[in-house]
Rosetta silent file (secondary structure, phi, psi, omega in degrees, C-alpha in Angstrom):
SEQUENCE: MRGNQKVSMPHISRQDCGITVFNFAALASALLRGISKNEPERYFQEGFYLTNITAIQLIFAGIVCLNTAQIQPKANKIRVFWFVAAIGLIGLGIDDQFMIHEHIDNIINEWAESTYGFSGNSITKRLDDFIVLGYGGIALYFVRYFRNELKKFLMLRRGFLLAIILFILMVIIDILSSRMDLARLILNEYYIPAFKSISLIVEETLKLVTAGVLLSMAVKARGVARGIERRRESSK
SCORE:     score description
SCORE:     0.000 S_00000001
   1 L     0.000  129.081  176.022  124.181   69.202   38.919 S_00000001
   2 L  -101.878  160.992  167.911  125.914   71.950   37.133 S_00000001
   3 L    70.841 -147.822  152.349  128.751   74.221   39.031 S_00000001
   4 L   -80.151  -18.263  174.459  128.088   74.610   42.731 S_00000001
   5 L   -19.078  128.072 -164.157  124.559   74.705   42.327 S_00000001
   6 L  -110.624  135.898  145.896  122.934   74.155   45.884 S_00000001
   7 L   -66.362  126.586  139.451  119.426   72.412   46.634 S_00000001
   8 L   -68.245  141.132 -177.972  117.361   73.855   48.440 S_00000001
   9 L  -112.738  133.758  154.514  115.882   72.327   51.837 S_00000001
  10 L   -41.043  125.627  178.050  113.290   72.945   53.632 S_00000001
  11 L   -63.779  124.524  178.758  114.048   74.661   57.062 S_00000001
  12 L  -103.635  120.720  164.946  113.643   72.398   59.779 S_00000001
  13 L   -89.711 -177.182 -173.403  113.536   73.924   63.337 S_00000001
  14 H   -67.708  -38.416  175.926  114.181   73.011   67.007 S_00000001
  15 H   -82.499    2.282  143.970  110.438   73.240   67.435 S_00000001
  16 H   -51.237  -68.101  175.115  109.779   71.188   64.485 S_00000001
  17 H   -73.711   -4.606  173.810  111.832   68.199   65.934 S_00000001
  18 L   -91.851  -26.607 -163.975  110.329   68.840   69.723 S_00000001
  19 H   -91.555  -53.037 -138.216  106.325   68.685   68.322 S_00000001
  20 H   -73.408  -29.544 -140.558  107.644   65.165   66.168 S_00000001
  21 H   -76.113  -46.048 -167.327  109.702   63.780   68.917 S_00000001
  22 H   -42.389  -83.806 -173.190  106.716   64.823   71.606 S_00000001
  23 H   -33.594  -51.626  172.405  104.083   63.492   69.232 S_00000001
  24 H   -64.629  -37.605  177.479  105.602   60.302   68.415 S_00000001
  25 H   -72.288  -25.324  141.105  106.756   59.426   71.424 S_00000001
  26 H   -59.717  -22.192  176.016  102.952   59.730   72.458 S_00000001
  27 H   -91.149  -43.000  179.253  101.347   57.658   69.582 S_00000001
  28 H   -57.811  -42.469  178.715  103.905   55.119   70.445 S_00000001
  29 H   -67.704  -42.452 -171.924  103.226   54.901   74.008 S_00000001
  30 H   -56.801  -49.787  172.337   99.079   54.753   72.990 S_00000001
  31 H   -31.640  -84.026 -132.353  100.331   51.483   70.645 S_00000001
  32 H   -83.551   -6.093  178.526  102.401   49.628   72.907 S_00000001
  33 H   -75.950  -36.700  172.146  100.048   50.416   75.769 S_00000001
  34 H   -83.622  -20.846  164.726   97.331   49.227   74.159 S_00000001
  35 L   -77.016   -4.214  169.998   98.918   46.131   72.627 S_00000001
  36 L   -70.963  -24.285 -173.620   99.400   45.228   76.162 S_00000001
  37 L  -112.257   21.811 -179.910   96.123   44.770   76.923 S_00000001
  38 L    47.578   48.284 -172.090   95.268   43.218   73.448 S_00000001
  39 L  -151.304   67.880 -163.803   93.458   46.261   72.441 S_00000001
  40 L   -51.136  -42.541 -124.518   95.751   48.354   69.913 S_00000001
  41 L  -126.808  -17.303  154.934   93.573   50.763   69.427 S_00000001
  42 L    -4.306  -36.989 -161.813   92.448   51.654   72.992 S_00000001
  43 L  -122.802  -15.615  175.332   94.135   54.691   73.692 S_00000001
  44 L   -80.520  -30.028 -164.822   93.084   56.291   69.871 S_00000001
  45 L   -89.959  173.893 -169.523   89.611   56.683   71.076 S_00000001
  46 L   -87.452  130.439 -167.895   88.327   59.325   72.419 S_00000001
  47 L   106.922   18.231  139.811   88.720   60.894   75.705 S_00000001
  48 L   -78.725 -125.329 -157.143   91.904   59.167   76.402 S_00000001
  49 H  -123.933  -16.844  177.660   95.132   60.820   76.581 S_00000001
  50 H   -76.273  -62.902  179.644   95.950   61.040   72.746 S_00000001
  51 H   -25.280  -68.559 -168.014   92.568   63.218   72.818 S_00000001
  52 H   -57.401  -36.475 -157.203   94.075   65.535   75.877 S_00000001
  53 H   -98.972  -43.604  174.652   97.447   66.058   74.000 S_00000001
  54 H   -55.323  -64.339  162.536   95.903   66.993   70.828 S_00000001
  55 H   -57.536  -48.468  171.210   93.504   69.806   72.303 S_00000001
  56 H   -31.757  -74.603 -176.702   96.421   70.855   74.334 S_00000001
  57 H   -55.684  -11.100 -179.170   98.662   71.443   71.133 S_00000001
  58 H   -97.479  -35.248  163.051   95.531   73.100   69.524 S_00000001
  59 H   -37.108  -71.277 -171.512   94.857   75.115   72.438 S_00000001
  60 H   -45.293  -47.430  179.194   98.456   76.199   72.597 S_00000001
  61 H   -50.878  -30.590 -153.155   98.360   77.234   69.138 S_00000001
  62 H   -89.263  -39.213 -164.898   95.573   79.199   69.592 S_00000001
  63 H   -83.813  -38.835  154.839   97.200   81.373   72.373 S_00000001
  64 H   -56.218  -56.043 -170.668  100.458   81.793   69.947 S_00000001
  65 H   -76.401  -13.104  171.486   98.309   83.149   67.540 S_00000001
  66 H   -74.730  -58.408 -176.443   96.571   86.079   70.193 S_00000001
  67 H   -78.909   -7.887  149.609  100.351   87.311   70.654 S_00000001
  68 H   -87.413   20.892  164.827  100.950   87.477   67.571 S_00000001
  69 H  -107.267    2.359  164.624   97.920   89.641   66.829 S_00000001
  70 H   -92.978  -21.807 -174.598   98.818   91.696   69.828 S_00000001
  71 L   -83.042    1.311  162.341  102.565   92.240   68.398 S_00000001
  72 L  -101.604  140.404 -162.654  100.719   94.012   65.167 S_00000001
  73 L   -50.612  117.312  176.107   99.985   96.999   64.763 S_00000001
  74 L   -22.550  -52.600  175.754   96.537   98.102   65.516 S_00000001
  75 L   -56.348  -27.883 -163.223   96.001   99.414   62.485 S_00000001
  76 L   -70.357  114.726  136.375   97.434   96.490   60.315 S_00000001
  77 L    -6.574  -22.095  171.030   94.680   94.125   58.835 S_00000001
  78 H   -79.400  -27.906 -148.849   96.552   91.142   59.463 S_00000001
  79 H   -81.113  -24.960  176.065   96.161   91.825   63.230 S_00000001
  80 H   -79.989  -72.051 -168.508   92.210   90.288   62.630 S_00000001
  81 H   -21.742  -95.393  179.301   93.268   86.959   60.796 S_00000001
  82 H   -10.727  -43.005 -176.885   95.558   86.374   64.126 S_00000001
  83 H   -76.445  -72.337  176.779   92.645   87.059   66.317 S_00000001
  84 H   -48.499  -30.506 -176.463   90.321   84.673   64.250 S_00000001
  85 H   -79.363   -8.218 -179.574   93.079   82.030   63.953 S_00000001
  86 H   -90.637  -49.818  153.005   93.129   82.187   67.673 S_00000001
  87 H   -40.825  -47.376 -134.622   89.467   81.547   68.392 S_00000001
  88 H   -83.747  -24.169  175.391   89.151   79.452   65.347 S_00000001
  89 H   -90.198  -15.599 -146.176   92.171   76.762   67.428 S_00000001
  90 H  -106.592  -33.517  178.439   91.531   77.314   71.020 S_00000001
  91 H   -50.108  -67.857 -179.869   87.676   76.600   69.492 S_00000001
  92 H   -58.504  -41.681 -163.398   88.992   73.398   68.030 S_00000001
  93 H   -70.387  -60.571 -169.406   91.134   72.309   71.007 S_00000001
  94 H   -72.682  -12.634  179.828   88.116   72.741   73.374 S_00000001
  95 H   -83.437   -8.434 -170.618   85.574   70.475   70.809 S_00000001
  96 H   -90.193  -34.063  179.212   88.041   68.009   70.300 S_00000001
  97 H   -74.686  -29.169 -177.951   88.394   67.679   74.264 S_00000001
  98 L  -112.630   26.375  176.808   84.730   67.706   75.168 S_00000001
  99 L    36.338   69.670 -174.234   83.569   65.965   71.709 S_00000001
 100 H   -91.761  -23.260  176.763   81.197   68.923   71.084 S_00000001
 101 H   -66.689  -45.338  159.414   80.425   68.058   67.417 S_00000001
 102 H   -32.329  -57.865 -176.181   79.527   64.492   68.495 S_00000001
 103 H   -77.571    3.399 -170.199   77.467   65.619   70.699 S_00000001
 104 H   -88.869  -50.888  165.674   75.720   68.299   68.268 S_00000001
 105 H   -33.208  -86.017  169.145   75.183   65.143   66.275 S_00000001
 106 H   -38.338  -53.349 -165.178   73.366   63.273   68.660 S_00000001
 107 H   -65.502  -48.110 -167.120   71.196   66.264   69.696 S_00000001
 108 H   -54.454  -60.436 -175.304   70.239   66.740   66.616 S_00000001
 109 H   -72.350  -49.813  179.522   69.383   63.054   65.297 S_00000001
 110 H   -37.191  -77.620 -140.691   67.520   62.588   69.070 S_00000001
 111 H   -63.438  -43.058  144.872   65.512   65.458   68.403 S_00000001
 112 H   -20.083  -28.317 -155.811   64.618   64.309   64.732 S_00000001
 113 H   -96.646  -62.672 -154.621   63.511   60.656   65.877 S_00000001
 114 H   -74.173  -11.510 -175.147   61.575   62.250   68.712 S_00000001
 115 L  -100.953  -18.597 -167.954   59.799   65.210   67.371 S_00000001
 116 L  -134.796    7.283 -161.833   59.148   63.461   63.596 S_00000001
 117 L    40.763   37.820 -177.112   60.065   60.176   64.142 S_00000001
 118 L  -106.216  112.035 -171.386   62.867   59.995   61.650 S_00000001
 119 L   -52.819  -18.718 -173.679   65.632   57.524   62.695 S_00000001
 120 L   102.521  150.406  173.355   68.182   58.916   60.849 S_00000001
 121 L  -140.592 -173.129  171.267   70.328   57.319   57.468 S_00000001
 122 L   -26.914  -52.851 -155.860   73.752   57.364   56.234 S_00000001
 123 L   -98.299  -44.938  172.942   74.209   60.996   55.706 S_00000001
 124 H   -61.974  -24.063 -169.143   72.166   62.527   58.884 S_00000001
 125 H  -112.111   32.839  161.146   74.080   60.279   61.407 S_00000001
 126 H  -122.929   27.780 -161.899   77.490   61.757   59.666 S_00000001
 127 L   -76.585  -33.405 -179.219   76.335   64.926   60.667 S_00000001
 128 L   -66.282  -15.679 -179.859   79.530   65.470   63.119 S_00000001
 129 H   -94.838  -15.709  166.836   81.982   64.989   59.936 S_00000001
 130 H   -99.005   13.210  129.926   80.173   67.868   58.042 S_00000001
 131 H   -78.139  -10.514  171.490   80.754   70.018   60.912 S_00000001
 132 H   -81.352  -27.216  168.304   84.132   69.212   60.790 S_00000001
 133 H   -82.578  -12.142  177.301   84.573   69.800   57.272 S_00000001
 134 H   -64.324  -41.550 -177.723   82.182   73.118   58.081 S_00000001
 135 H   -34.966  -51.337 -170.997   85.610   73.764   60.439 S_00000001
 136 H   -67.068  -45.055 -164.036   87.671   73.241   57.367 S_00000001
 137 H   -70.119  -15.595  170.693   85.661   75.378   54.621 S_00000001
 138 H   -84.545  -37.034  179.622   85.837   78.173   57.243 S_00000001
 139 H   -50.753  -78.893 -139.701   89.768   78.138   57.767 S_00000001
 140 H   -76.554  -31.286  157.319   90.294   78.513   54.027 S_00000001
 141 H   -39.950  -48.537 -165.727   87.511   81.238   53.761 S_00000001
 142 H   -93.170  -30.727 -178.135   89.606   83.465   56.240 S_00000001
 143 H   -82.947   -3.470  179.551   93.023   82.345   54.644 S_00000001
 144 H  -100.807  -48.952 -146.158   91.537   83.527   50.757 S_00000001
 145 H   -73.492  -56.815 -171.334   89.850   86.545   52.498 S_00000001
 146 L   -99.028   32.930  163.704   93.728   87.712   53.848 S_00000001
 147 L   -55.473  -14.948  153.121   95.589   86.591   51.472 S_00000001
 148 L   -42.893  -66.320  176.260   96.856   89.463   50.787 S_00000001
 149 H   -61.513  -25.269 -157.342   98.410   90.536   54.347 S_00000001
 150 H   -95.606   32.121  175.180   99.368   87.021   54.487 S_00000001
 151 H   -92.234  -36.219  176.634  102.151   87.338   51.720 S_00000001
 152 L   -60.749   -2.359 -152.876  104.555   88.474   54.562 S_00000001
 153 L  -153.276   29.169 -176.508  104.162   85.049   55.673 S_00000001
 154 H   -43.781  -44.884 -173.068  105.096   83.004   53.110 S_00000001
 155 H   -57.941  -27.453 -145.593  107.251   80.234   54.983 S_00000001
 156 H  -101.907    2.025  173.736  103.979   79.189   56.416 S_00000001
 157 H   -58.915  -54.129  174.205  102.798   77.781   52.946 S_00000001
 158 H   -65.609  -34.810 -178.232  104.175   73.961   52.790 S_00000001
 159 H   -53.464  -56.302  178.231  102.922   73.920   56.300 S_00000001
 160 H   -54.153  -53.854 -170.234   99.405   74.741   55.503 S_00000001
 161 H   -66.412  -13.933  167.094   99.279   72.685   52.484 S_00000001
 162 H   -76.138  -23.484 -162.526  100.460   69.871   54.731 S_00000001
 163 H   -92.068  -48.018  175.123   97.925   70.626   57.470 S_00000001
 164 H   -58.973  -49.358 -155.405   95.034   70.602   54.647 S_00000001
 165 H   -71.681  -45.736 -178.882   95.960   67.242   52.859 S_00000001
 166 H   -50.189  -50.170  176.752   96.164   65.954   56.471 S_00000001
 167 H   -51.795  -59.976 -170.857   92.793   67.096   57.360 S_00000001
 168 H   -58.451  -32.643  164.756   91.509   65.815   54.369 S_00000001
 169 H   -51.167  -44.975 -154.475   92.748   62.189   54.907 S_00000001
 170 H   -76.695  -40.193 -170.461   91.503   62.363   57.999 S_00000001
 171 H   -57.785  -40.348 -150.090   87.728   63.773   57.624 S_00000001
 172 H   -89.660  -31.149 -169.852   87.644   60.718   54.616 S_00000001
 173 H   -65.444  -60.398  176.810   88.921   57.854   56.863 S_00000001
 174 H   -44.680  -34.985 -172.334   86.279   59.220   59.651 S_00000001
 175 H   -61.484  -70.233 -177.586   83.316   59.286   56.927 S_00000001
 176 H   -31.596  -45.942 -169.581   84.567   55.438   56.134 S_00000001
 177 H   -90.416  -39.358 -169.600   84.820   54.011   59.937 S_00000001
 178 H   -41.311  -54.737 -176.302   82.424   55.989   61.491 S_00000001
 179 H  -109.197  -19.105 -172.803   78.943   53.945   61.071 S_00000001
 180 L    83.540  -24.103  179.264   80.834   50.769   58.719 S_00000001
 181 L   -62.872  -21.544  164.458   78.313   51.044   56.729 S_00000001
 182 L   -52.404  -78.850  176.847   80.904   52.374   53.834 S_00000001
 183 H   -27.632  -52.839  166.386   82.845   50.062   54.583 S_00000001
 184 H   -75.175    9.657 -179.626   81.215   47.130   53.986 S_00000001
 185 H   -99.351    1.153 -175.808   80.294   47.993   50.698 S_00000001
 186 L  -116.745  -61.668 -161.078   84.323   47.611   49.962 S_00000001
 187 L  -117.481  163.424 -163.048   85.488   45.058   52.523 S_00000001
 188 L   -88.788  139.169 -172.180   84.614   41.552   53.284 S_00000001
 189 H   -56.017  -35.027 -168.242   82.674   41.510   57.098 S_00000001
 190 H   -52.936  -28.623 -179.766   85.788   39.556   58.378 S_00000001
 191 H   -75.451  -29.553 -159.931   88.173   42.839   57.927 S_00000001
 192 H   -59.315  -18.949  178.700   85.524   44.883   59.204 S_00000001
 193 H   -77.554  -48.339  178.295   86.654   44.797   63.194 S_00000001
 194 H   -61.282  -71.077  168.085   90.516   45.120   61.815 S_00000001
 195 H   -15.584  -76.541  175.564   89.472   47.997   59.629 S_00000001
 196 H   -35.813  -53.223  160.174   87.870   49.546   62.580 S_00000001
 197 H   -42.867  -59.875  173.600   90.672   49.387   64.628 S_00000001
 198 H   -76.023  -31.883 -176.482   93.621   50.788   62.094 S_00000001
 199 H   -67.057  -36.517 -174.968   91.220   53.365   60.942 S_00000001
 200 H   -76.664  -20.186  152.533   90.734   54.875   64.259 S_00000001
 201 H   -33.599  -77.422  167.760   94.526   54.711   64.531 S_00000001
 202 H   -47.244  -47.120  167.130   95.334   56.471   61.711 S_00000001
 203 H   -55.569  -25.988  179.378   92.738   58.799   62.255 S_00000001
 204 H  -104.288   31.540  164.776   93.833   60.192   65.725 S_00000001
 205 H   -97.743  -25.585  170.036   97.487   59.702   64.454 S_00000001
 206 H   -77.855  -50.190  164.389   96.394   62.656   61.798 S_00000001
 207 H   -24.692  -73.361 -176.552   94.693   64.554   64.499 S_00000001
 208 H   -47.323  -41.881 -161.294   97.932   64.648   66.434 S_00000001
 209 H   -88.234  -30.598  147.359   99.699   65.448   63.885 S_00000001
 210 H   -37.737  -63.903 -172.635   97.827   68.121   62.316 S_00000001
 211 H   -51.028  -53.249 -175.715   97.612   69.635   65.732 S_00000001
 212 H   -49.914  -56.554  150.806  101.540   69.784   65.784 S_00000001
 213 H    -5.484  -85.757 -158.340  101.558   70.987   62.396 S_00000001
 214 H   -81.595  -15.315 -169.369   99.472   74.123   62.995 S_00000001
 215 H   -81.202  -43.433 -179.934  101.137   74.463   66.637 S_00000001
 216 H   -46.292  -65.899 -168.432  104.779   74.457   64.365 S_00000001
 217 H   -52.013  -49.510  175.352  102.918   77.318   62.278 S_00000001
 218 H   -59.339  -31.314  179.355  101.903   79.581   64.847 S_00000001
 219 H   -63.049  -50.341 -177.554  105.434   79.378   66.741 S_00000001
 220 H   -55.764  -41.523 -175.454  106.987   80.393   62.992 S_00000001
 221 H   -50.359  -49.223 -160.162  104.122   83.060   62.516 S_00000001
 222 H   -84.598  -22.267  147.456  104.787   84.797   65.650 S_00000001
 223 H   -42.995  -54.503  169.113  108.776   84.717   64.911 S_00000001
 224 H   -86.358  -31.312  179.072  108.054   86.445   61.863 S_00000001
 225 H   -59.101  -61.679 -169.310  105.601   89.067   62.912 S_00000001
 226 H   -60.284  -33.215  113.275  108.161   90.082   65.694 S_00000001
 227 H    25.202  -81.192 -167.747  110.506   90.133   62.878 S_00000001
 228 H  -100.749  -29.386  146.678  108.925   92.495   61.015 S_00000001
 229 H   -22.398  -65.536 -176.708  107.910   94.534   64.375 S_00000001
 230 H   -84.304  -18.008  166.158  111.367   95.357   65.230 S_00000001
 231 H   -78.631   -4.150  164.769  112.694   96.192   61.730 S_00000001
 232 H   -83.409  -45.037  169.002  109.634   98.605   61.913 S_00000001
 233 H   -42.080  -54.238 -170.153  110.695   99.928   65.213 S_00000001
 234 H   -58.129  -61.302 -176.850  113.910  100.240   63.893 S_00000001
 235 H   -72.616   -3.683 -179.253  113.367  102.205   60.915 S_00000001
 236 L   -67.622    0.000    0.000  111.704  105.122   62.629 S_00000001
């Protein structure tokens, strides 16, 4: 390294540490409680408290985005983005809590079977995964649409990239493990129960971490918005 050149390190805030510690404690608690019952994945299943924690973080992130939208001047186009983000995050939280996209999958498949006698296949029985992919596609569309307005929030780039990576990994694992037919193509039957257990733990962990990243990003964005608004008011 030449002279006194410094290496720029990413800023880690108190909220990042707080969210990380809280989520780690929740994950460790779920795993240890499951192990005590000889069922490590038990509390990583839908409907247990990790689902509640994930949903709460998503909904809270949405509320923070709503507050960020209210901070922005009414004539500012970015205000629309934060309203959309708020609706999307709150909707995701409600969906996760009440398993809405899973119910939609079941309703469509049951309707197809009762109406046309079609019992489904490997693709149609994964409609819930495609719905989740649709959520991700909608999010990417709005980020791209408002990309010029989001330039003032460049500090969110790393968090957004991390959220995308975690989201993609989560969907891949869900696709592989939801019906086990794909997993059986690459694994011996002996390993399927272990794979199902591990994939469930990993999927819910990724989901919780993604919710934490989105919450952290929302709080940081609100801080940036407040700073911009203070400077605007002081310049009058």
